CSV table of C-alpha atoms in Angstrom, one decimal:
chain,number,residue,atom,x,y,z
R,1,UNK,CA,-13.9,-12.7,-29.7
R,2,UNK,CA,-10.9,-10.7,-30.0
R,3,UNK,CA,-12.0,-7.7,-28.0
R,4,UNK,CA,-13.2,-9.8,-25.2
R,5,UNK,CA,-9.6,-11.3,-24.8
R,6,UNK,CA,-8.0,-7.9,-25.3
R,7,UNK,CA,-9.9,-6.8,-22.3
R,8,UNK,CA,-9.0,-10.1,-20.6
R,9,UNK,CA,-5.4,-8.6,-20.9
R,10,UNK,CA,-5.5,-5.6,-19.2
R,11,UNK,CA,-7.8,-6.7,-16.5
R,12,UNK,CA,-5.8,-5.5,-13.4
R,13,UNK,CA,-5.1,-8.3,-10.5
R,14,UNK,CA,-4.6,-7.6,-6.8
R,15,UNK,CA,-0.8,-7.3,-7.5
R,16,UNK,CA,-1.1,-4.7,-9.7
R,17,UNK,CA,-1.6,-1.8,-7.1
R,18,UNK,CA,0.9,-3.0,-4.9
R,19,UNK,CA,3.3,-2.9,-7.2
R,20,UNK,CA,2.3,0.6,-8.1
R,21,UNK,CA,2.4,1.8,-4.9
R,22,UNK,CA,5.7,0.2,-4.0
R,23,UNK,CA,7.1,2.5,-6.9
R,24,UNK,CA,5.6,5.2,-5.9
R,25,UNK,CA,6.9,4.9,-2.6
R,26,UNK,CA,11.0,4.7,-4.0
R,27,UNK,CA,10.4,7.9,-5.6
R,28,UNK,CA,9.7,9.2,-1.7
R,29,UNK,CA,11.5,12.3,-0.7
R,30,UNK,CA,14.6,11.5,1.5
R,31,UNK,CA,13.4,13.8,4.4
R,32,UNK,CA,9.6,12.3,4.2
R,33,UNK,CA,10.9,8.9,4.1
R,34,UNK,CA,13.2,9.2,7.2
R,35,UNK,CA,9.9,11.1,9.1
R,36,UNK,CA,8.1,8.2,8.0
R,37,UNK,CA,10.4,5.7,9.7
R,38,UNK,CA,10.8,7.9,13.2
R,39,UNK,CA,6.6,7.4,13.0
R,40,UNK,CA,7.2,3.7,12.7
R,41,UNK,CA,9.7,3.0,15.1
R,42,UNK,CA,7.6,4.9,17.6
R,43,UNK,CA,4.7,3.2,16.7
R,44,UNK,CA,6.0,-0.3,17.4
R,45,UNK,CA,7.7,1.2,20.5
R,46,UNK,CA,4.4,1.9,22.1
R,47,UNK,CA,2.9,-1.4,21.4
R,48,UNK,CA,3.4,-4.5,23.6
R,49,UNK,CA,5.1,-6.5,20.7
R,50,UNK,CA,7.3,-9.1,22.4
R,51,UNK,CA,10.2,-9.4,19.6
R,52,UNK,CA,10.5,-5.7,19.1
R,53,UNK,CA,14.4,-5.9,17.7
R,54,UNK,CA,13.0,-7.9,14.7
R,55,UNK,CA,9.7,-5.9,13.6
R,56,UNK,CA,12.2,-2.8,13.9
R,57,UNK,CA,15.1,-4.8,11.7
R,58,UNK,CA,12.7,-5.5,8.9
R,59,UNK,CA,11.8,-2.5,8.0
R,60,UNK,CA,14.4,-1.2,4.9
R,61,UNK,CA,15.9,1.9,5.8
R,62,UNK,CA,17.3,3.2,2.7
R,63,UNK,CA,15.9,1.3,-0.5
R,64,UNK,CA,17.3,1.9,-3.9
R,65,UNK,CA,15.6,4.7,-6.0
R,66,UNK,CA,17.1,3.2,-9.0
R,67,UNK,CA,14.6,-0.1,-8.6
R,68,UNK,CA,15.1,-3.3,-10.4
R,69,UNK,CA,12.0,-6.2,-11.2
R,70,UNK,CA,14.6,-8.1,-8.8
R,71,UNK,CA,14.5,-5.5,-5.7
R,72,UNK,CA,10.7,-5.0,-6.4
R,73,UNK,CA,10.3,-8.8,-6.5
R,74,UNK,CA,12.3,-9.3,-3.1
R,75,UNK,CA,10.8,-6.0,-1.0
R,76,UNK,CA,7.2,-7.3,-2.4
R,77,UNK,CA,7.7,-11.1,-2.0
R,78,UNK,CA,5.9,-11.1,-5.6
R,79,UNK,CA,8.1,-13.6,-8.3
R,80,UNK,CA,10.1,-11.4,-10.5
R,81,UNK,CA,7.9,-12.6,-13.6
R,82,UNK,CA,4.8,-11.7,-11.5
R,83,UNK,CA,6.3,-8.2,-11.3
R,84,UNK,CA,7.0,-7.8,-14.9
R,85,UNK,CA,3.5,-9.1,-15.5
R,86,UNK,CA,1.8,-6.5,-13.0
R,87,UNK,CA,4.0,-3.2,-14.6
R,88,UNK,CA,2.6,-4.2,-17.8
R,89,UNK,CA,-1.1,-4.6,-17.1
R,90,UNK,CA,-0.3,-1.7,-15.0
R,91,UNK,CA,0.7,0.3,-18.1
R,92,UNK,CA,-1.8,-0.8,-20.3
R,93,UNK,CA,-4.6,0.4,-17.6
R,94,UNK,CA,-3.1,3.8,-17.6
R,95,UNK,CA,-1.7,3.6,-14.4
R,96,UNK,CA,1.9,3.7,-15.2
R,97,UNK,CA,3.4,4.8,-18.4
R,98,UNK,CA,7.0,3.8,-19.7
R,99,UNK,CA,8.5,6.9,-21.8
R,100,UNK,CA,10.4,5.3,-23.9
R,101,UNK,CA,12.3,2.2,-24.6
R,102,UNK,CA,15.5,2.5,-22.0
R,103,UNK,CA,13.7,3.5,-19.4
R,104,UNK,CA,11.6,2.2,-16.2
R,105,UNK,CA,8.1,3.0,-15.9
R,106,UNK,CA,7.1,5.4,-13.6
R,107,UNK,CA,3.6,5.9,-11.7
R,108,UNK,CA,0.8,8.4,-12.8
R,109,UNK,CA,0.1,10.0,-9.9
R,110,UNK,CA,-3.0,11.6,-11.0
R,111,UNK,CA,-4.5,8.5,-12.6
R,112,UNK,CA,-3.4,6.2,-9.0
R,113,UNK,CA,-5.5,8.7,-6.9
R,114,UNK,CA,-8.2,8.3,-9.3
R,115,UNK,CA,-8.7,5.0,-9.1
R,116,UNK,CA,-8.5,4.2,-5.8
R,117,UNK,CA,-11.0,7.6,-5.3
R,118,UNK,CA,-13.3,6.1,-7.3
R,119,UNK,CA,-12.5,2.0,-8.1
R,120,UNK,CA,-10.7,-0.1,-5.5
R,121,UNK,CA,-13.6,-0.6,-3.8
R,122,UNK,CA,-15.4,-2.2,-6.5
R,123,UNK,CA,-12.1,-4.0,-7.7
R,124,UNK,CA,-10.4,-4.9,-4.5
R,125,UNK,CA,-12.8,-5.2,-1.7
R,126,UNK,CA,-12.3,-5.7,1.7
R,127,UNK,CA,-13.1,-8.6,3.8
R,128,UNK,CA,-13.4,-8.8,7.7
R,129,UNK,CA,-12.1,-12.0,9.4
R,130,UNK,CA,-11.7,-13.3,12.7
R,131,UNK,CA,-9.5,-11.3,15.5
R,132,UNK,CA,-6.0,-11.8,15.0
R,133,UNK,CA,-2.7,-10.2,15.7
R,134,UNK,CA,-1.5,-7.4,13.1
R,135,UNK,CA,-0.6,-4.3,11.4
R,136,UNK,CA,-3.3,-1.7,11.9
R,137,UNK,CA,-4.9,0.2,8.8
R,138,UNK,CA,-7.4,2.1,7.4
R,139,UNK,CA,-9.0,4.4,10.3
R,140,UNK,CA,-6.7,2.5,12.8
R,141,UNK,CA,-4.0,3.8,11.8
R,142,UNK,CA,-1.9,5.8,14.4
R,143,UNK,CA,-1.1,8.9,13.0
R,144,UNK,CA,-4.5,9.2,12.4
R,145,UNK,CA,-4.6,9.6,16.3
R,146,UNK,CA,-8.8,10.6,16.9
R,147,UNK,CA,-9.1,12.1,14.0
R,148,UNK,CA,-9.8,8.7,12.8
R,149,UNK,CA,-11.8,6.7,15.6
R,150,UNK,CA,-13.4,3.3,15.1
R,151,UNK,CA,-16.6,2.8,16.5
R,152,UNK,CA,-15.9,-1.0,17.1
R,153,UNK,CA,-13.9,-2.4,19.8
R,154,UNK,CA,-11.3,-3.6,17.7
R,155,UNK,CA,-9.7,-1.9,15.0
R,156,UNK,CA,-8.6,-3.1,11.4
R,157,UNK,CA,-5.4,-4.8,11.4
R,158,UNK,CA,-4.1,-7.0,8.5
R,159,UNK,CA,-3.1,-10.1,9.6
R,160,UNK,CA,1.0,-10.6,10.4
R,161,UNK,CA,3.6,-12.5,12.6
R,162,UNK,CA,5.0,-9.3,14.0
R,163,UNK,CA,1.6,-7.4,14.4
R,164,UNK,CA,1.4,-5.3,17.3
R,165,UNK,CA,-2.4,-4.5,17.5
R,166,UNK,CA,-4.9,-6.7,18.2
R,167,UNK,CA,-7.7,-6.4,15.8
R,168,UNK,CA,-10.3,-7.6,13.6
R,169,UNK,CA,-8.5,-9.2,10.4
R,170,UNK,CA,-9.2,-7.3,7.1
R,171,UNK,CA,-7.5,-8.7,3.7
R,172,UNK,CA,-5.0,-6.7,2.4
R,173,UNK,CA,-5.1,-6.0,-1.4
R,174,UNK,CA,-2.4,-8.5,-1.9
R,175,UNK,CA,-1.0,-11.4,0.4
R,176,UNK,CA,2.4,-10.3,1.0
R,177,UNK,CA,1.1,-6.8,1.1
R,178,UNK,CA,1.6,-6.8,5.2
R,179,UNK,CA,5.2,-7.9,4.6
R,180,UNK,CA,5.9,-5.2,2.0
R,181,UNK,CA,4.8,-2.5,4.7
R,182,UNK,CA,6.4,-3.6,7.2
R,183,UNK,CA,9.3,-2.8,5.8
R,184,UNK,CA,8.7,0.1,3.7
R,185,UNK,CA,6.9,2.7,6.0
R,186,UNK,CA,5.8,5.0,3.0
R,187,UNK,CA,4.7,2.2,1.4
R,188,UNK,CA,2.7,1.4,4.4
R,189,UNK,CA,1.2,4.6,4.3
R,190,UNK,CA,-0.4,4.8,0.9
R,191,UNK,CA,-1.6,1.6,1.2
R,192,UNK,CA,-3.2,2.4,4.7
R,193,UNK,CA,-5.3,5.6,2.8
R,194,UNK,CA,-6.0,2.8,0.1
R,195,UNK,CA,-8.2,0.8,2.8
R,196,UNK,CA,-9.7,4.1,4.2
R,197,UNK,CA,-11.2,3.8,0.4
R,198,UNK,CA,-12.1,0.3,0.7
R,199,UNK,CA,-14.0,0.4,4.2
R,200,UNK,CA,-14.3,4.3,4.9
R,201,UNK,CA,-17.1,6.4,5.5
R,202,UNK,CA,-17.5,9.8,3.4
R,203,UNK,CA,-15.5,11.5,6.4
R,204,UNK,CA,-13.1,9.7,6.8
R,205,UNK,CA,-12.1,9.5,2.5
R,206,UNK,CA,-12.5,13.2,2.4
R,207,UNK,CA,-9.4,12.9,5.3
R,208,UNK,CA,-7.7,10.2,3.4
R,209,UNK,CA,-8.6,12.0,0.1
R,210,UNK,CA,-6.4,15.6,1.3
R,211,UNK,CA,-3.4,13.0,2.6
R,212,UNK,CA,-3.5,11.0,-0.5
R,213,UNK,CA,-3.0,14.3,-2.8
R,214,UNK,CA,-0.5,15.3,-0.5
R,215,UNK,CA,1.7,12.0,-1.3
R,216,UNK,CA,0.6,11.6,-5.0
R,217,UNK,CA,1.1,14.9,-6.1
């Protein structure tokens, strides 16, 4: 009927929070953005990552406030249609809103830590796979440092070319979600407290829950 496909319509897909954090992230403070990178370039400094030059060459420096579905698309490796798609369903879910006509939608901040409080769990979750190579997240994140500590003996990593931990996989909320960090290191960090959500214990989301407000409001 039609209030079954109207719900089919503004079902969110895995996309659809990448997106939003990846707007979220252009709307990063200059200052914030360039301690983020410093934290980064460390980072891959300490590990043993043998093509260092390159993990450090991806990563964007300066992306464009003033976004585009076409620079979206290309720092997301999500099709430019597939970007249009995901802001819409995004706005009908309440988690961006478009003011008016002429201009670009923006992120609710409050309604984004919300959700993932309370929902990505249920609507992305997390999968553990075999030990690979790759970006480390959720509690294995380094600027975590011990607050953070996995009990395991490997930590979380999503799964990358140009990882430089050694961990057990764990699916990102999107495919080309590992990419997208890699070369946005705020965007790297929202989506790092979004897997403390997804595989976290009540400690460790009460940590990712004072860092999350810190960034989304």
């Amino acid at each position: 009927n039609s209030r079954t496909a109207n719900k089919e319509q503004v079902m969110l897909k895995t996309q659809d929070l990448l997106i939003a954090r990846k707007l979220v992230a252009l709307q990063a403070d200059q200052n914030l953005r360039a301690q983020a990178v410093e934290q980064r370039i460390a980072q891959l400094q300490e590990s043993d990552l043998s093509d260092l030059d390159q993990a450090i060459r991806e990563i964007d420096l300066n992306p464009l406030s003033e976004w585009t579905y076409r620079s979206v698309s290309a720092a997301t490796r999500i099709s430019v249609s597939e970007v249009n798609a995901a802001i819409q369903r995004a706005i009908r879910s309440g988690l961006l809103v478009k003011p008016d006509a002429d201009s670009r939608p923006r992120p609710i901040r409050s309604s984004l830590l919300e959700f993932v409080e309370h929902g990505v769990r249920y609507v992305y979750p997390a999968e553990r796979g075999e030990p690979a190579r790759g970006i480390p997240t959720a509690f294995a994140w380094p600027q975590f440092g011990d607050e953070l500590a996995s009990e395991g003996d490997l930590p979380p990593v999503w799964p990358y070319a140009h990882g430089s931990v050694l961990g057990y996989t764990l699916s990102p909320i999107y495919k080309t979600a590992p990419f997208a960090a890699a070369t946005d290191p705020i965007l790297y960090e929202l989506l790092v407290l979004v897997d403390v959500f997804r595989i976290g214990r009540q400690r460790e989301k009460s940590i990712a829950h004072r860092l999350l407000r810190e960034r989304l409001t």
